[in-house]
CSV table of C-alpha atoms in Angstrom, one decimal:
chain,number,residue,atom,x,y,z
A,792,UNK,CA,0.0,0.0,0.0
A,793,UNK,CA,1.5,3.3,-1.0
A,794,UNK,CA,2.6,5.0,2.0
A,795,UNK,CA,0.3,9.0,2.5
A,796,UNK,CA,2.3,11.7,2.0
A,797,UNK,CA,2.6,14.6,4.8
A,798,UNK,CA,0.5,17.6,3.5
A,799,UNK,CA,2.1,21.1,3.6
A,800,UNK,CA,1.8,23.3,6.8
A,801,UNK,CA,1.4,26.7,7.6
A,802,UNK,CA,3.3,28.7,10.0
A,803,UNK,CA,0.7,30.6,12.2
A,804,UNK,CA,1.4,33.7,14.4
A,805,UNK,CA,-0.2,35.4,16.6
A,806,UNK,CA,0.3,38.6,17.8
A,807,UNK,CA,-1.0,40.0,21.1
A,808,UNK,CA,-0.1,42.4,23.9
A,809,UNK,CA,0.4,40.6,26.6
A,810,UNK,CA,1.7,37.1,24.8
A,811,UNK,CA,3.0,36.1,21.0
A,812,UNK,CA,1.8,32.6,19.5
A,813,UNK,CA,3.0,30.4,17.0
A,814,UNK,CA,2.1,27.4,15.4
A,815,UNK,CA,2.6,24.5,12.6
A,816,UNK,CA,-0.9,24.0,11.6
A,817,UNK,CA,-2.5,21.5,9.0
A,818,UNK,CA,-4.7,21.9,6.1
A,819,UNK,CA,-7.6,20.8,8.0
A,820,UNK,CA,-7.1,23.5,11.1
A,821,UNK,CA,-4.8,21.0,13.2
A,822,UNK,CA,-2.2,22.5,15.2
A,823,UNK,CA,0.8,20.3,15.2
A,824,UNK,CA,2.7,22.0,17.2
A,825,UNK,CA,2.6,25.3,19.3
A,826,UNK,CA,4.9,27.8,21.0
A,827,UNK,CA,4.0,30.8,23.4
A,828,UNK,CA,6.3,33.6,24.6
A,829,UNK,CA,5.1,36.7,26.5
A,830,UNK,CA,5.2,39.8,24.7
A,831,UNK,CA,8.5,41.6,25.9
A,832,UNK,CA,8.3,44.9,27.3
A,833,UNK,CA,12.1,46.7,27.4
A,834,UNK,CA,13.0,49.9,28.0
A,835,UNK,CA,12.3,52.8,25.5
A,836,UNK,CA,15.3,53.5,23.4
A,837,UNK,CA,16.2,52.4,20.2
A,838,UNK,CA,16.9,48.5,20.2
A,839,UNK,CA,13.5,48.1,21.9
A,840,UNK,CA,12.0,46.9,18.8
A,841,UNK,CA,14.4,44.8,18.0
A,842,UNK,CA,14.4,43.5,21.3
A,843,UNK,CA,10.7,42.0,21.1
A,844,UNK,CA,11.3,40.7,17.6
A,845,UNK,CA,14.2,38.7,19.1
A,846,UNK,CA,12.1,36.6,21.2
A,847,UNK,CA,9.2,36.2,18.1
A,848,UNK,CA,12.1,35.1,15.7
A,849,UNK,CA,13.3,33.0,18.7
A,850,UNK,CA,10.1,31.0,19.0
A,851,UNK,CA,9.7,31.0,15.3
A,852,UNK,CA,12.8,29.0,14.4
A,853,UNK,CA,12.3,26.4,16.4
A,854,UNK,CA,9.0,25.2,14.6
A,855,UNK,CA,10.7,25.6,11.6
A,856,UNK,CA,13.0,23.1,12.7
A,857,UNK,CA,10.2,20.9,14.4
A,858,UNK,CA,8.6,20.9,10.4
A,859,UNK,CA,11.9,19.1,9.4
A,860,UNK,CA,11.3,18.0,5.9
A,861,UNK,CA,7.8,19.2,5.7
A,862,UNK,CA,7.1,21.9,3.7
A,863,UNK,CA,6.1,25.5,4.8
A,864,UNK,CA,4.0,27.0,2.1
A,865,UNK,CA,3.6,30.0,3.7
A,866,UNK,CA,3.3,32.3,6.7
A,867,UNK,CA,-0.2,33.3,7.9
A,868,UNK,CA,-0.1,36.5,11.0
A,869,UNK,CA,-3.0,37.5,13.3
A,870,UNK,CA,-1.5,40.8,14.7
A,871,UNK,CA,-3.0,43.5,17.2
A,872,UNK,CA,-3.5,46.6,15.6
A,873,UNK,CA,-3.7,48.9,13.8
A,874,UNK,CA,-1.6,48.3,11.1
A,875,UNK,CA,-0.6,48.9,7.3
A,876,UNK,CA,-1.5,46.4,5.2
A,877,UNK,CA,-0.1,48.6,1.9
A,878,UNK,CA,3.0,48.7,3.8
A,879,UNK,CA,3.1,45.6,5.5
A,880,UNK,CA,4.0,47.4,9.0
A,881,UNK,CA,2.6,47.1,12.6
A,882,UNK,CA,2.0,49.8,15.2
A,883,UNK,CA,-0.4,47.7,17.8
A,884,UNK,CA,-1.7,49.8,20.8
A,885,UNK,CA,-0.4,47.9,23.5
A,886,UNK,CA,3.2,46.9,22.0
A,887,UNK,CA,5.0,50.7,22.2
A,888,UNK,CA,8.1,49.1,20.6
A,889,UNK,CA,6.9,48.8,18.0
A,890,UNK,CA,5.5,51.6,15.6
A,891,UNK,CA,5.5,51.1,12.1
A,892,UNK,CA,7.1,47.8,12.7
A,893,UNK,CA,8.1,46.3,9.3
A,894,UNK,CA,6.8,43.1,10.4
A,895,UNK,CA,6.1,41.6,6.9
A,896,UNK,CA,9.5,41.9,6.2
A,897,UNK,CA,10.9,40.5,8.9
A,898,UNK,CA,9.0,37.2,8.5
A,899,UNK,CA,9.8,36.8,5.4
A,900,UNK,CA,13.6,36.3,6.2
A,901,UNK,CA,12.7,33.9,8.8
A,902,UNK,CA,10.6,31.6,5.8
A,903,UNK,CA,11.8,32.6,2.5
A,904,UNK,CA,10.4,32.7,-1.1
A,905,UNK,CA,6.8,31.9,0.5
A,906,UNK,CA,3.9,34.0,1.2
A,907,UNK,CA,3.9,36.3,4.0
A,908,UNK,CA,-0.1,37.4,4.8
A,909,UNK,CA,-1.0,39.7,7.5
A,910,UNK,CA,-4.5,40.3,9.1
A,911,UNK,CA,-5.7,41.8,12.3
A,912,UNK,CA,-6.0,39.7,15.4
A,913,UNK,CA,-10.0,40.0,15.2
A,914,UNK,CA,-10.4,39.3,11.8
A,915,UNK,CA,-7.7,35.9,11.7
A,916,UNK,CA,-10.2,35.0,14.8
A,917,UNK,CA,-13.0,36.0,12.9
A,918,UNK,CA,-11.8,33.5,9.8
A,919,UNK,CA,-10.7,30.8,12.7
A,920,UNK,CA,-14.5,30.5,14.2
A,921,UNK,CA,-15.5,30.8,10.7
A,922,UNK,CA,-13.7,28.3,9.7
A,923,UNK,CA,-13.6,25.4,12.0
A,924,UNK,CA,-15.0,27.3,14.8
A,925,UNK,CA,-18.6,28.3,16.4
A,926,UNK,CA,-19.0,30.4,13.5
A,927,UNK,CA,-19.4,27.4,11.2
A,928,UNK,CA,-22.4,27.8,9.0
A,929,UNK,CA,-23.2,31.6,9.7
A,930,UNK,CA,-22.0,33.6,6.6
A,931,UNK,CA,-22.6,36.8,8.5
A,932,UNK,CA,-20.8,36.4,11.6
A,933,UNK,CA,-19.2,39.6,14.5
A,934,UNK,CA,-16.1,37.8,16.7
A,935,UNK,CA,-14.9,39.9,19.2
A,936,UNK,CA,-11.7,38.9,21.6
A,937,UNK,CA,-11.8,40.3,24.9
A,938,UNK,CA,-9.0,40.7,26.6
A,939,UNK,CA,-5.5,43.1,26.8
A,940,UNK,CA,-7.7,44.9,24.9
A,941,UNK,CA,-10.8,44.4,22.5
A,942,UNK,CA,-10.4,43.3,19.2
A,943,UNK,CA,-13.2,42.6,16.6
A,944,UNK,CA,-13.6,41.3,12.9
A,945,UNK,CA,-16.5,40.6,10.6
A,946,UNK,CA,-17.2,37.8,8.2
A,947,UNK,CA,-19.8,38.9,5.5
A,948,UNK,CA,-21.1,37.0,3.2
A,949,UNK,CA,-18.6,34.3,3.7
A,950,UNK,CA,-15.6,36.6,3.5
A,951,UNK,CA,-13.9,38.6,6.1
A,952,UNK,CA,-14.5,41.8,5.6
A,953,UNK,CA,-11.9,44.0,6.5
A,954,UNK,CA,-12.0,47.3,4.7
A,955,UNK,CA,-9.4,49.8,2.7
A,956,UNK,CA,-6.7,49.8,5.5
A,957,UNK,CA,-7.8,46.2,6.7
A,958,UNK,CA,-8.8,47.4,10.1
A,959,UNK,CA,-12.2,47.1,10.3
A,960,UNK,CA,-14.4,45.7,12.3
A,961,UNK,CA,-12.3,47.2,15.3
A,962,UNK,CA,-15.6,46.9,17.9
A,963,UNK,CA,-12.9,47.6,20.6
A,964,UNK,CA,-12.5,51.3,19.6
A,965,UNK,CA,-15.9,52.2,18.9
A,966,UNK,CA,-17.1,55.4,21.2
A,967,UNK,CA,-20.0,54.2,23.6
A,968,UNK,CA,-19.2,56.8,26.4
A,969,UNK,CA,-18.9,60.3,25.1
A,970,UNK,CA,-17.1,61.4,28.1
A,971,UNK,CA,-15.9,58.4,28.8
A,972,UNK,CA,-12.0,57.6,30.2
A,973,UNK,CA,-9.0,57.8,28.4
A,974,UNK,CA,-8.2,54.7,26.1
A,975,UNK,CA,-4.9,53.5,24.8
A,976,UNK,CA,-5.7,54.1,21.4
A,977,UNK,CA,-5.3,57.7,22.7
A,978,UNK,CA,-9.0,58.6,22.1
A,979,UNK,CA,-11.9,58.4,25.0
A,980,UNK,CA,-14.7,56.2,25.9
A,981,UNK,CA,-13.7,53.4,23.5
A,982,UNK,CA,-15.3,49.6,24.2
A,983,UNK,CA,-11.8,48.8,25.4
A,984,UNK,CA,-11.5,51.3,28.0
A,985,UNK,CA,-14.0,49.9,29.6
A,986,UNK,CA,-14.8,46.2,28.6
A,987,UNK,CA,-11.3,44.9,28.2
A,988,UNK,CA,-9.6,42.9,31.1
A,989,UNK,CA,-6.9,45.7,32.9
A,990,UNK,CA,-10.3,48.3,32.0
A,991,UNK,CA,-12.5,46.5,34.2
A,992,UNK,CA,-9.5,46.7,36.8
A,993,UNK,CA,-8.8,50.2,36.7
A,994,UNK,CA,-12.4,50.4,37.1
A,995,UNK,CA,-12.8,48.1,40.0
A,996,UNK,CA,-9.5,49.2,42.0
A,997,UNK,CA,-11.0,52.8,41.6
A,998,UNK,CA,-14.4,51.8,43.1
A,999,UNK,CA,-12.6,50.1,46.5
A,1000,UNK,CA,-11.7,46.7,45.1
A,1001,UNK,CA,-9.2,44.6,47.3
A,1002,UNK,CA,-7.4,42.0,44.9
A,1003,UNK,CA,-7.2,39.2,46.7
A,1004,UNK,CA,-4.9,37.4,44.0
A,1005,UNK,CA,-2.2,39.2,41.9
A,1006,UNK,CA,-4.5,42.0,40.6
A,1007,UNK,CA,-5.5,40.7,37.4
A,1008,UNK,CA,-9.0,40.0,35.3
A,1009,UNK,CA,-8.6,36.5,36.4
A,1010,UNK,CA,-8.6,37.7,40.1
A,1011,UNK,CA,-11.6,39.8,39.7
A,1012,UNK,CA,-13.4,37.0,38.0
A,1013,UNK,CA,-12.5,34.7,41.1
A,1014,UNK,CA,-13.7,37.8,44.0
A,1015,UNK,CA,-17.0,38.3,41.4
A,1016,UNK,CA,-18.1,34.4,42.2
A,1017,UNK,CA,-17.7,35.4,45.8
A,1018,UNK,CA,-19.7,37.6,45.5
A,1019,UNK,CA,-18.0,40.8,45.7
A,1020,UNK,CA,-20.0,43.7,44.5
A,1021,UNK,CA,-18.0,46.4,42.9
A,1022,UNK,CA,-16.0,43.1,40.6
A,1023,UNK,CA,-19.7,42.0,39.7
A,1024,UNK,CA,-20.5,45.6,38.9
A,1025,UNK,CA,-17.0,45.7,36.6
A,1026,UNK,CA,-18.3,42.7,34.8
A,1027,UNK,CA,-22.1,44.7,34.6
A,1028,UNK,CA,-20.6,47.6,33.4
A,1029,UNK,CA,-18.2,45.4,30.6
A,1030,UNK,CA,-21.0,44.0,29.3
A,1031,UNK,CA,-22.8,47.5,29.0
A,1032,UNK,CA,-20.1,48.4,26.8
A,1033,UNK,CA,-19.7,45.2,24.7
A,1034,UNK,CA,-23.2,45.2,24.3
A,1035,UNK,CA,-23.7,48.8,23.0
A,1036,UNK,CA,-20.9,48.4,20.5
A,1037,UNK,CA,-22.4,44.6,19.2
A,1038,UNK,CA,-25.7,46.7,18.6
A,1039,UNK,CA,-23.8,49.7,16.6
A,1040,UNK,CA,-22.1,46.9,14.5
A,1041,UNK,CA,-25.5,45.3,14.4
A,1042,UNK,CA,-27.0,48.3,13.2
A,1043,UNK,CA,-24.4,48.8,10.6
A,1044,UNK,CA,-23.8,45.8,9.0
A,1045,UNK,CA,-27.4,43.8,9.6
A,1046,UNK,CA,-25.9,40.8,11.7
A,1047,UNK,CA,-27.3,38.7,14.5
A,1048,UNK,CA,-24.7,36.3,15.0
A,1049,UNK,CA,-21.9,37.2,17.5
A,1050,UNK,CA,-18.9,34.8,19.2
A,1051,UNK,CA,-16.8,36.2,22.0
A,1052,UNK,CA,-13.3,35.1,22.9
A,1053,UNK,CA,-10.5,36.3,24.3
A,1054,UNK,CA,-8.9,35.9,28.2
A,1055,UNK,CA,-12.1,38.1,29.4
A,1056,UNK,CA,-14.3,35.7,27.8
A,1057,UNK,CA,-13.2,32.8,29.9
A,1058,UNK,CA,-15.7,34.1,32.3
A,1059,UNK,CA,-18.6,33.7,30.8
A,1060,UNK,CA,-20.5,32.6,33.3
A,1061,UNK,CA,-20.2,36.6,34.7
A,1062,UNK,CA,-20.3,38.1,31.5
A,1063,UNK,CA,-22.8,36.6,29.2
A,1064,UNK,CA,-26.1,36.9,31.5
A,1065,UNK,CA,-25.6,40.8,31.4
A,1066,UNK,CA,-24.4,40.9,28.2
A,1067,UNK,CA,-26.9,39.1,27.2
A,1068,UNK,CA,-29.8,41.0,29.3
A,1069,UNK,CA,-27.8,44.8,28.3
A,1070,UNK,CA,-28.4,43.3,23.9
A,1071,UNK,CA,-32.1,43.4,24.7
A,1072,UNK,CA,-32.5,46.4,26.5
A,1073,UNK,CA,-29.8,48.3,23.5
A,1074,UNK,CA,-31.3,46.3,20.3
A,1075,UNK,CA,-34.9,47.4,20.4
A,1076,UNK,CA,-35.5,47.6,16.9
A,1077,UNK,CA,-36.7,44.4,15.3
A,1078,UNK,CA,-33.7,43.5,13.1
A,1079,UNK,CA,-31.7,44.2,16.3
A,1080,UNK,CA,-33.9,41.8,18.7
A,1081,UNK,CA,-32.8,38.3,18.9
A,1082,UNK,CA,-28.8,38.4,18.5
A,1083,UNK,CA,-26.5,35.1,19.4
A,1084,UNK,CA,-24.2,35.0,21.3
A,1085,UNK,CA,-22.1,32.1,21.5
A,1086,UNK,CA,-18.3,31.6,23.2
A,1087,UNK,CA,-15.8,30.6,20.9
A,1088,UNK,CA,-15.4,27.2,20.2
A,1089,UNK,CA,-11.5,27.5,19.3
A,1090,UNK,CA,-10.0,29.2,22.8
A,1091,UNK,CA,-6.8,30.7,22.2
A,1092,UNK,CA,-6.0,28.8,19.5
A,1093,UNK,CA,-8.7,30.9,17.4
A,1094,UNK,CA,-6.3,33.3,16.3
A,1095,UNK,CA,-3.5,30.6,14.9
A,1096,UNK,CA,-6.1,28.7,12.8
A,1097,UNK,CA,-7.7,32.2,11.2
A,1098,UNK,CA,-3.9,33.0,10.5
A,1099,UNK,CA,-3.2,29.1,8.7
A,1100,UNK,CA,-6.4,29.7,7.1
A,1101,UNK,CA,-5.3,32.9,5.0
A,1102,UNK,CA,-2.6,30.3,3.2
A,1103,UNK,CA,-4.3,27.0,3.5
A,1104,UNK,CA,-7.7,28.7,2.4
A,1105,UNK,CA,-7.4,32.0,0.5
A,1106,UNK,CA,-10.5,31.5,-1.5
A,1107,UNK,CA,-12.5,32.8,0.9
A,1108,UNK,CA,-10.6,34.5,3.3
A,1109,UNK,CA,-7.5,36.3,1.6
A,1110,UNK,CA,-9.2,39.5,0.0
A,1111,UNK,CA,-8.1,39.0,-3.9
A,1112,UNK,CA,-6.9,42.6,-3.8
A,1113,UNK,CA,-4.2,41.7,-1.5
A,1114,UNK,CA,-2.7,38.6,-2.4
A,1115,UNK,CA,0.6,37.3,-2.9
């Protein structure tokens, strides 16, 4: 019997503020193998960018040398934003080392002569739940990820849609508090400044919350179950904000199906039921009534399988305008 031969793999990355991922993934949305690294944070000065990059190209050499003999056909990248898709650099809020980051380039030297594709982290998880996620089936679909910070993509019609400078969908800085608190985008009263994970801290430590833990959105999930009420009233007041920008999108691109993941999203069980309860009370025009919401079915490895899906699958998710 003729023996099956190994299919090709992508290289996946995946770009965050807190952590970078990487990954060998297969054809079919398998990851192989996977790799994590925090996200460094140096000094300012000028090797700071070079300093994170170190650790990414690092990380990424090693699965190249875990694919051995099978072949990388090209390299798929779910990055924070925003960035430049003409000019294939990266400025993500929460990575200040990085500002116009020539990140295209810099994978392609890693894994030559193949394609190099960028996307934004919402979007690749947007095509990942899509994909082979809890998106499957809905050709109008709103993914958000909740965490560091809030990120967002749209699938319509069955494609991502991403817009001229490839950054839309970006839920997390849509204004739903006109005199709202700073946000790290540098504007005010954005989704993230309230809804993302250090967001409902700064909110929580300001109202008299006493970590109990080491401080973090994890923490005030664990004091919320215990019933603490200014960490429930964070959670309340995260969903107040997710749900206000889900009905703007809603309202502006004629959707009813909505997954959320993302480090924040973990906690559903805090999040949803107001979410859920604060959709109803926002969406009161019919169209607007009777929106999903699911958790994501592919956890953190949503972002890795959207980014292997813009080589493995570019028909229908890498916009024929930009491909290599």
């Amino acid at each position: 019997m003729p023996q099956r031969t190994p299919g090709p793999l992508a290289l996946a990355v995946d770009i965050g503020g807190t952590k970078m991922a990487a990954g060998l993934v297969t054809a079919d949305g398998t990851v192989l193998a996977a790799d994590r690294i925090a996200t460094a944070r140096p000094a300012p000065g000028p090797d700071a960018a070079a300093e994170v990059w170190a650790g990414l190209r690092t990380m990424l050499e090693r699965l190249v040398t875990v694919a051995g003999d099978r072949p990388i056909t090209g390299v798929g990248t779910s990055t924070a934003g925003p960035f430049d898709l003409a000019g294939a650099t990266v400025s993500p809020v929460n990575i200040t080392a990085w500002r116009g980051f020539p990140l295209v380039d810099r994978l392609a030297e890693v894994v030559p002569g193949v394609p190099v594709r960028l996307a934004g982290d919402g979007v690749c998880a947007a095509i990942g739940e899509h994909w082979r996620g809890a998106g499957r089936g809905h050709d109008d679909l709103l993914v958000l990820v909740v965490s560091t910070g809030v990120g967002g993509g749209l699938i319509h019609g069955g494609h991502p849609f991403t817009g001229r400078s490839g950054n839309a969908g970006h839920v997390g800085h849509m204004v739903v508090d006109l005199d709202g608190e700073p946000c790290p985008c540098g504007g005010r009263g954005c989704v993230e400044a309230v809804a993302s994970g250090p967001g409902m801290v700064r909110y929580a430590l300001r109202e008299g919350w006493r970590p109990t833990g080491d401080g973090t959105a994890r923490d005030l999930a664990d004091t919320a179950r215990g019933g603490d009420p200014v960490a429930l009233a964070a959670f309340t007041r995260s969903a107040d904000a997710l749900a206000a920008g889900i009905v703007s999108a809603a309202a502006m691109c004629d959707l009813n199906q909505v997954v959320i993941g993302g480090g924040v999203a973990h906690a559903a069980d805090l999040l949803f039921p107001p979410l859920k309860e604060a959709l109803a009370r926002y969406g009161r025009l019919g169209f607007l009534s009777g929106i999903t919401v699911r958790p994501a079915g592919l956890g953190g490895d949503a972002g890795l399988i959207g980014a292997a899906a813009l080589i493995h699958a570019p028909d229908p998710y890498w916009p024929s305008t930009s491909r290599s």
